[in-house]
Amino acid sequence: MKVLSGIQPTGRPHWGNYFGAVSQYIELQGAEQSFFFIANLHALTTIRDADQLRQNSFDAAMDLLALGLDPEQATLFIQSDVPEISELNWILLSGTPMGLLERCVSYKDKIAKGLPVVSGLFAYPVLQAADILAYDSTVVPVGEDQIQHVEVCRDIAQAFNHTYGEVFVLPKAKVLDTSAKVPGTDGEKMSKSYGNFIEIFEPVKPMRKKIMRIATDSRPMEDSKDPETDHLFQLFKLFGSDSQVAEMADKYRAGGFGYGEVKKALADAAESYFEPARQRREQLEQNPDRVHQILSDGAAKARRKAAEVLARAKKACGI
Ligand code: ADP
Ligand code: TRP
């Protein structure tokens, strides 16, 4: 299995990013090939401040390492440190039908959110296809919203292979069941753009405050409640042990308790869940040279593989 995934450095990671995407990276990092990268070229479509993009990219790398990505097992790098990707991007873009990209919902969503209508946003899935195909990736762990992009990548690869012969390996998306949607503080999908997120590395005090302010319904305490339809319970389920979760579910069904109690249990569970990552992150902050070294070793390894695939593609299409 050859695993690859990328994460955009567009802000600090929240619980949705972790349970929807990053936790899968960690689970799969022991594969025969596992490549993870910070998609700074993709972020260029939305971030216009150079210092911010640079800082975010480095932060995102530290976040992944702190959350358990192990450079002994996985290859971690910054997307733009593999310039072969940009060359492959053009080769793929040249043969991609407009209609394929016009069907992509993430482009339409971003435009609907008021982001400037730039060509990079439109062609975004092609660059993503270059990322995936450049390393002969077979499995792409992603959140649900990215499935369409992996499908587009398959379409692009198939069309190229059809025209020029078997050059690219067709990848498959891998989505966690729990990744469907981690709810935010308002019960809607947790997202940076909805302002309802809780960051993983947020200082403990403000994090607990946010948890205590999670919206709940106003049914009386005595009522029995169905845990499965309650977003607070969905969040607790992510952090609690099996026995804690079963006990909490019983309390919901029995009624006679307050949401404050659940929130406190959630805050305790979340705090201890991320404590080791918090400590690792502090250590990495003390040692940025080590992070730079991991990234440059990762890029060298990724480039070797990408150069091989790019050479194959160039030969096939006559460049
Ligand atoms: P945001 O919606 O906050 O901008 P991104 O689009 O940057 O998040 O998401 C990065 C990754 O995290 C994607 O793979 C996405 O599927 C996953 N993800 C983000 N929010 C959630 C969520 N609430 N539940 C599950 N997965 C999520
Ligand atoms: N588009 C992905 C996101 O926004 C990030 C990404 C870029 C990616 N290239 C990729 C994910 C290649 C998987 C594979 O989350």
Short mmCIF file of C-alpha atoms and ligand atoms in Angstrom, two decimals:
data_model
loop_
_atom_site.label_atom_id
_atom_site.label_comp_id
_atom_site.label_asym_id
_atom_site.label_seq_id
_atom_site.Cartn_x
_atom_site.Cartn_y
_atom_site.Cartn_z
CA MET A 1 0.00 0.00 0.00
CA LYS A 2 1.35 3.40 -0.98
CA VAL A 3 -0.30 6.06 1.15
CA LEU A 4 -0.32 9.78 0.45
CA SER A 5 -2.22 12.75 1.78
CA GLY A 6 -1.85 16.49 2.03
CA ILE A 7 -3.16 19.12 4.36
CA GLN A 8 -3.56 22.79 3.57
CA PRO A 9 -1.75 25.19 5.94
CA THR A 10 -4.73 27.51 6.20
CA GLY A 11 -4.94 27.76 9.98
CA ARG A 12 -4.41 25.86 13.19
CA PRO A 13 -5.91 22.36 13.21
CA HIS A 14 -9.19 21.75 14.97
CA TRP A 15 -10.86 18.62 16.28
CA GLY A 16 -12.59 18.03 12.92
CA ASN A 17 -9.27 18.03 11.09
CA TYR A 18 -7.83 15.57 13.57
CA PHE A 19 -10.66 13.04 13.69
CA GLY A 20 -11.59 13.55 10.02
CA ALA A 21 -8.13 13.37 8.51
CA VAL A 22 -4.97 13.40 10.63
CA SER A 23 -5.85 10.40 12.82
CA GLN A 24 -5.99 8.30 9.64
CA TYR A 25 -2.53 9.47 8.60
CA ILE A 26 -1.15 8.26 11.89
CA GLU A 27 -2.89 4.90 11.58
CA LEU A 28 -1.55 4.35 8.07
CA GLN A 29 1.96 5.71 8.47
CA GLY A 30 3.56 2.26 8.78
CA ALA A 31 2.59 1.35 5.19
CA GLU A 32 5.17 0.27 2.61
CA GLN A 33 5.25 3.91 1.41
CA SER A 34 3.67 6.75 3.37
CA PHE A 35 3.98 10.33 2.20
CA PHE A 36 2.34 13.32 3.90
CA PHE A 37 2.82 16.89 2.90
CA ILE A 38 1.83 20.46 3.64
CA ALA A 39 -0.07 21.75 0.61
CA ASN A 40 1.34 25.29 0.46
CA LEU A 41 0.85 25.56 -3.32
CA HIS A 42 -2.84 24.87 -2.80
CA ALA A 43 -2.96 27.41 0.02
CA LEU A 44 -1.55 30.03 -2.37
CA THR A 45 -5.04 30.15 -3.92
CA THR A 46 -6.38 31.73 -0.72
CA ILE A 47 -3.51 33.14 1.40
CA ARG A 48 -2.01 36.37 0.07
CA ASP A 49 0.42 37.14 2.89
CA ALA A 50 3.91 35.68 2.37
CA ASP A 51 4.96 35.62 6.03
CA GLN A 52 1.68 34.07 7.03
CA LEU A 53 1.94 31.33 4.42
CA ARG A 54 5.53 30.54 5.45
CA GLN A 55 4.67 30.49 9.15
CA ASN A 56 1.47 28.47 8.65
CA SER A 57 3.35 25.88 6.62
CA PHE A 58 5.98 25.38 9.29
CA ASP A 59 3.31 25.32 12.01
CA ALA A 60 1.34 22.69 10.12
CA ALA A 61 4.44 20.48 9.91
CA MET A 62 5.00 20.84 13.66
CA ASP A 63 1.34 20.06 14.29
CA LEU A 64 1.51 16.80 12.35
CA LEU A 65 4.70 15.74 14.11
CA ALA A 66 3.22 16.63 17.49
CA LEU A 67 0.06 14.66 16.70
CA GLY A 68 2.06 11.53 16.12
CA LEU A 69 3.49 11.52 12.61
CA ASP A 70 6.76 9.67 12.99
CA PRO A 71 9.51 10.67 10.53
CA GLU A 72 11.10 7.23 10.98
CA GLN A 73 8.03 5.70 9.38
CA ALA A 74 6.46 8.43 7.25
CA THR A 75 7.92 10.96 4.84
CA LEU A 76 6.86 14.51 5.69
CA PHE A 77 7.56 17.43 3.36
CA ILE A 78 6.37 20.77 2.05
CA GLN A 79 4.59 20.47 -1.32
CA SER A 80 6.57 23.23 -3.06
CA ASP A 81 9.89 21.56 -2.15
CA VAL A 82 9.05 19.01 -4.85
CA PRO A 83 9.05 21.20 -8.00
CA GLU A 84 8.35 18.10 -10.14
CA ILE A 85 4.72 18.48 -9.00
CA SER A 86 4.33 21.81 -10.78
CA GLU A 87 5.67 20.35 -14.01
CA LEU A 88 3.36 17.36 -13.78
CA ASN A 89 0.50 19.74 -12.96
CA TRP A 90 0.88 21.41 -16.35
CA ILE A 91 1.06 18.12 -18.21
CA LEU A 92 -2.18 17.00 -16.55
CA LEU A 93 -3.90 20.38 -16.88
CA SER A 94 -3.26 20.37 -20.62
CA GLY A 95 -5.48 17.33 -21.07
CA THR A 96 -8.15 17.98 -18.42
CA PRO A 97 -11.63 18.79 -19.79
CA MET A 98 -13.13 22.01 -18.37
CA GLY A 99 -16.36 20.13 -17.66
CA LEU A 100 -14.62 17.81 -15.22
CA LEU A 101 -13.51 20.76 -13.10
CA GLU A 102 -16.82 22.58 -13.49
CA ARG A 103 -18.50 19.73 -11.67
CA CYS A 104 -16.31 20.07 -8.57
CA VAL A 105 -18.25 21.26 -5.55
CA SER A 106 -15.33 22.54 -3.48
CA TYR A 107 -14.61 25.24 -6.08
CA LYS A 108 -18.26 26.30 -6.09
CA ASP A 109 -18.36 26.29 -2.27
CA LYS A 110 -15.31 28.49 -2.01
CA ILE A 111 -16.66 30.98 -4.53
CA ALA A 112 -20.00 30.98 -2.69
CA LYS A 113 -18.10 31.85 0.51
CA GLY A 114 -16.85 34.97 -1.22
CA LEU A 115 -13.27 33.95 -2.01
CA PRO A 116 -11.85 35.77 -5.04
CA VAL A 117 -12.58 33.87 -8.26
CA VAL A 118 -9.03 32.93 -9.28
CA SER A 119 -8.08 30.29 -11.85
CA GLY A 120 -6.00 28.48 -9.24
CA LEU A 121 -9.13 27.62 -7.29
CA PHE A 122 -10.72 26.22 -10.41
CA ALA A 123 -7.68 24.15 -11.37
CA TYR A 124 -7.05 23.10 -7.77
CA PRO A 125 -8.10 19.44 -8.29
CA VAL A 126 -5.54 19.05 -11.11
CA LEU A 127 -2.69 20.08 -8.82
CA GLN A 128 -4.11 17.64 -6.28
CA ALA A 129 -4.07 14.93 -8.97
CA ALA A 130 -0.40 15.73 -9.65
CA ASP A 131 0.30 15.35 -5.91
CA ILE A 132 -1.31 11.95 -5.84
CA LEU A 133 -0.04 10.55 -9.14
CA ALA A 134 3.56 11.73 -8.70
CA TYR A 135 4.21 9.12 -6.04
CA ASP A 136 2.29 6.16 -7.53
CA SER A 137 -0.03 6.47 -4.51
CA THR A 138 -2.63 3.76 -4.11
CA VAL A 139 -4.46 4.94 -0.98
CA VAL A 140 -5.39 8.53 -0.18
CA PRO A 141 -6.78 9.03 3.33
CA VAL A 142 -9.04 12.09 3.30
CA GLY A 143 -12.13 13.63 4.84
CA GLU A 144 -15.43 13.12 3.08
CA ASP A 145 -15.28 16.46 1.27
CA GLN A 146 -12.16 15.36 -0.61
CA ILE A 147 -13.57 12.17 -2.15
CA GLN A 148 -14.62 14.01 -5.28
CA HIS A 149 -11.08 15.28 -5.81
CA VAL A 150 -9.69 11.76 -5.64
CA GLU A 151 -12.33 10.67 -8.18
CA VAL A 152 -11.27 13.52 -10.46
CA CYS A 153 -7.68 12.39 -10.06
CA ARG A 154 -8.67 8.89 -11.19
CA ASP A 155 -10.49 10.34 -14.22
CA ILE A 156 -7.45 12.42 -15.17
CA ALA A 157 -5.10 9.45 -14.77
CA GLN A 158 -7.36 7.16 -16.75
CA ALA A 159 -7.66 9.64 -19.61
CA PHE A 160 -3.87 10.08 -19.71
CA ASN A 161 -3.26 6.33 -19.65
CA HIS A 162 -5.85 5.88 -22.38
CA THR A 163 -4.10 8.41 -24.62
CA TYR A 164 -0.46 7.63 -23.89
CA GLY A 165 -0.29 4.16 -22.37
CA GLU A 166 -0.13 2.92 -18.79
CA VAL A 167 1.80 5.62 -16.94
CA PHE A 168 -0.18 6.37 -13.79
CA VAL A 169 -1.36 4.16 -10.98
CA LEU A 170 -5.04 4.67 -10.07
CA PRO A 171 -5.51 5.69 -6.42
CA LYS A 172 -8.43 5.09 -4.06
CA ALA A 173 -9.75 7.45 -1.40
CA LYS A 174 -9.96 6.11 2.15
CA VAL A 175 -12.47 7.76 4.46
CA LEU A 176 -12.99 7.00 8.14
CA ASP A 177 -16.56 6.30 9.26
CA THR A 178 -16.17 8.79 12.07
CA SER A 179 -14.84 11.38 9.67
CA ALA A 180 -18.28 12.12 8.21
CA LYS A 181 -18.64 15.12 10.38
CA VAL A 182 -17.30 16.21 13.70
CA PRO A 183 -19.84 18.73 15.00
CA GLY A 184 -18.77 22.21 16.04
CA THR A 185 -19.83 24.27 19.04
CA ASP A 186 -23.13 25.13 17.34
CA GLY A 187 -23.93 21.54 16.35
CA GLU A 188 -23.16 22.16 12.64
CA LYS A 189 -20.09 20.61 10.96
CA MET A 190 -16.98 21.94 12.68
CA SER A 191 -15.16 24.22 10.25
CA LYS A 192 -12.77 27.14 10.23
CA SER A 193 -15.18 29.02 8.03
CA TYR A 194 -18.11 28.68 10.43
CA GLY A 195 -16.25 29.97 13.49
CA ASN A 196 -17.53 26.97 15.49
CA PHE A 197 -14.24 25.12 15.89
CA ILE A 198 -12.10 24.13 18.85
CA GLU A 199 -8.40 24.07 18.12
CA ILE A 200 -6.28 21.15 19.22
CA PHE A 201 -3.44 23.28 20.52
CA GLU A 202 -5.56 26.06 21.98
CA PRO A 203 -4.44 26.91 25.56
CA VAL A 204 -6.41 24.82 28.04
CA LYS A 205 -8.37 27.64 29.70
CA PRO A 206 -9.97 29.15 26.58
CA MET A 207 -10.52 25.63 25.26
CA ARG A 208 -12.52 24.69 28.36
CA LYS A 209 -14.47 27.94 28.10
CA LYS A 210 -15.43 27.15 24.51
CA ILE A 211 -16.56 23.69 25.52
CA MET A 212 -18.72 25.08 28.32
CA ARG A 213 -20.38 27.37 25.76
CA ILE A 214 -21.32 24.57 23.31
CA ALA A 215 -24.95 25.07 22.29
CA THR A 216 -27.43 22.59 23.77
CA ASP A 217 -31.20 22.22 23.65
CA SER A 218 -33.32 23.41 26.53
CA ARG A 219 -35.20 20.23 27.39
CA PRO A 220 -35.71 19.75 31.13
CA MET A 221 -33.07 17.83 33.03
CA GLU A 222 -35.44 15.04 34.06
CA ASP A 223 -36.18 14.01 30.45
CA SER A 224 -34.65 10.91 28.98
CA LYS A 225 -32.52 11.83 25.94
CA ASP A 226 -31.30 9.89 22.92
CA PRO A 227 -27.49 10.18 23.02
CA GLU A 228 -27.06 9.39 19.33
CA THR A 229 -28.86 12.57 18.23
CA ASP A 230 -26.95 14.88 20.55
CA HIS A 231 -23.85 16.66 19.23
CA LEU A 232 -22.32 16.99 22.69
CA PHE A 233 -22.45 13.24 23.03
CA GLN A 234 -20.97 12.82 19.53
CA LEU A 235 -18.01 14.89 20.68
CA PHE A 236 -17.63 12.99 23.93
CA LYS A 237 -17.58 9.76 21.95
CA LEU A 238 -14.43 10.91 20.16
CA PHE A 239 -12.45 11.25 23.35
CA GLY A 240 -13.95 8.98 26.00
CA SER A 241 -12.95 5.36 26.54
CA ASP A 242 -15.53 2.69 25.59
CA SER A 243 -16.66 2.31 29.18
CA GLN A 244 -16.91 6.08 29.72
CA VAL A 245 -18.98 6.41 26.55
CA ALA A 246 -21.31 3.54 27.53
CA GLU A 247 -21.77 5.06 30.99
CA MET A 248 -22.55 8.46 29.50
CA ALA A 249 -25.06 6.95 27.06
CA ASP A 250 -26.86 5.32 30.02
CA LYS A 251 -27.04 8.69 31.77
CA TYR A 252 -28.61 10.26 28.68
CA ARG A 253 -31.24 7.57 28.50
CA ALA A 254 -31.98 7.73 32.23
CA GLY A 255 -32.29 11.53 32.25
CA GLY A 256 -31.94 13.59 35.40
CA PHE A 257 -28.57 15.10 34.62
CA GLY A 258 -27.42 18.42 33.18
CA TYR A 259 -25.50 19.24 30.04
CA GLY A 260 -22.98 21.07 32.23
CA GLU A 261 -21.91 17.71 33.59
CA VAL A 262 -21.37 16.34 30.06
CA LYS A 263 -19.41 19.42 29.06
CA LYS A 264 -17.12 19.07 32.05
CA ALA A 265 -16.52 15.40 31.24
CA LEU A 266 -15.85 16.35 27.61
CA ALA A 267 -13.38 19.07 28.63
CA ASP A 268 -11.50 16.66 30.92
CA ALA A 269 -11.40 13.94 28.28
CA ALA A 270 -10.28 16.29 25.48
CA GLU A 271 -7.62 17.86 27.66
CA SER A 272 -6.02 14.57 28.60
CA TYR A 273 -6.43 13.15 25.07
CA PHE A 274 -4.31 15.88 23.52
CA GLU A 275 -1.89 16.38 26.44
CA PRO A 276 0.93 14.21 24.99
CA ALA A 277 0.62 16.06 21.65
CA ARG A 278 0.74 19.39 23.47
CA GLN A 279 3.96 18.37 25.18
CA ARG A 280 5.52 17.11 21.96
CA ARG A 281 4.64 20.37 20.27
CA GLU A 282 6.35 22.40 22.98
CA GLN A 283 9.49 20.30 22.51
CA LEU A 284 9.42 20.82 18.74
CA GLU A 285 9.03 24.57 19.20
CA GLN A 286 12.27 24.49 21.20
CA ASN A 287 14.01 22.71 18.33
CA PRO A 288 13.00 24.20 14.97
CA ASP A 289 16.24 22.99 13.34
CA ARG A 290 15.12 19.42 13.85
CA VAL A 291 11.82 20.18 12.11
CA HIS A 292 13.66 21.82 9.18
CA GLN A 293 15.89 18.76 8.92
CA ILE A 294 12.90 16.37 8.88
CA LEU A 295 11.29 18.46 6.13
CA SER A 296 14.41 18.62 3.98
CA ASP A 297 15.06 14.86 4.32
CA GLY A 298 11.40 14.27 3.47
CA ALA A 299 11.54 16.49 0.40
CA ALA A 300 14.69 14.76 -0.90
CA LYS A 301 13.00 11.38 -0.63
CA ALA A 302 9.75 12.61 -2.19
CA ARG A 303 11.65 14.25 -5.07
CA ARG A 304 13.40 11.02 -5.96
CA LYS A 305 10.07 9.28 -6.39
CA ALA A 306 8.36 12.21 -8.17
CA ALA A 307 11.26 12.58 -10.62
CA GLU A 308 10.89 8.94 -11.59
CA VAL A 309 7.15 9.25 -12.27
CA LEU A 310 7.54 12.61 -14.04
CA ALA A 311 10.17 11.12 -16.37
CA ARG A 312 7.71 8.35 -17.22
CA ALA A 313 4.94 10.86 -17.97
CA LYS A 314 7.19 13.14 -20.06
CA LYS A 315 8.50 10.29 -22.14
CA ALA A 316 4.97 9.05 -22.77
CA CYS A 317 3.60 12.41 -23.93
CA GLY A 318 6.59 13.47 -26.01
CA ILE A 319 8.30 16.10 -23.91
P1 ADP B 1 -12.19 23.53 7.37
O1 ADP B 1 -13.59 23.08 7.02
O2 ADP B 1 -12.10 23.85 8.83
O3 ADP B 1 -11.68 24.64 6.48
P2 ADP B 1 -10.42 21.89 5.87
O4 ADP B 1 -11.30 21.99 4.68
O5 ADP B 1 -9.10 22.59 5.87
O6 ADP B 1 -11.25 22.29 7.17
O7 ADP B 1 -10.21 20.35 6.17
C1 ADP B 1 -8.99 19.65 6.22
C2 ADP B 1 -9.30 18.18 6.41
O8 ADP B 1 -10.02 17.96 7.64
C3 ADP B 1 -10.19 17.63 5.30
O9 ADP B 1 -9.74 16.34 4.93
C4 ADP B 1 -11.56 17.55 5.93
O10 ADP B 1 -12.35 16.54 5.41
C5 ADP B 1 -11.26 17.31 7.40
N1 ADP B 1 -12.31 17.96 8.22
C6 ADP B 1 -12.47 19.28 8.42
N2 ADP B 1 -13.53 19.55 9.22
C7 ADP B 1 -14.06 18.35 9.55
C8 ADP B 1 -15.18 17.93 10.35
N3 ADP B 1 -15.93 18.80 11.01
N4 ADP B 1 -15.43 16.61 10.45
C9 ADP B 1 -14.65 15.71 9.81
N5 ADP B 1 -13.59 16.02 9.04
C10 ADP B 1 -13.29 17.33 8.90
N1 TRP B 2 -7.28 19.44 -1.01
C1 TRP B 2 -6.89 18.87 0.26
C2 TRP B 2 -7.66 19.59 1.40
O1 TRP B 2 -8.05 20.71 1.23
C3 TRP B 2 -5.41 18.98 0.49
C4 TRP B 2 -4.63 18.22 -0.54
C5 TRP B 2 -3.82 18.75 -1.52
C6 TRP B 2 -4.58 16.81 -0.71
N2 TRP B 2 -3.28 17.78 -2.25
C7 TRP B 2 -3.72 16.57 -1.80
C8 TRP B 2 -5.20 15.76 -0.04
C9 TRP B 2 -3.46 15.27 -2.25
C10 TRP B 2 -4.93 14.46 -0.50
C11 TRP B 2 -4.08 14.22 -1.58
O2 TRP B 2 -7.81 19.02 2.45
#
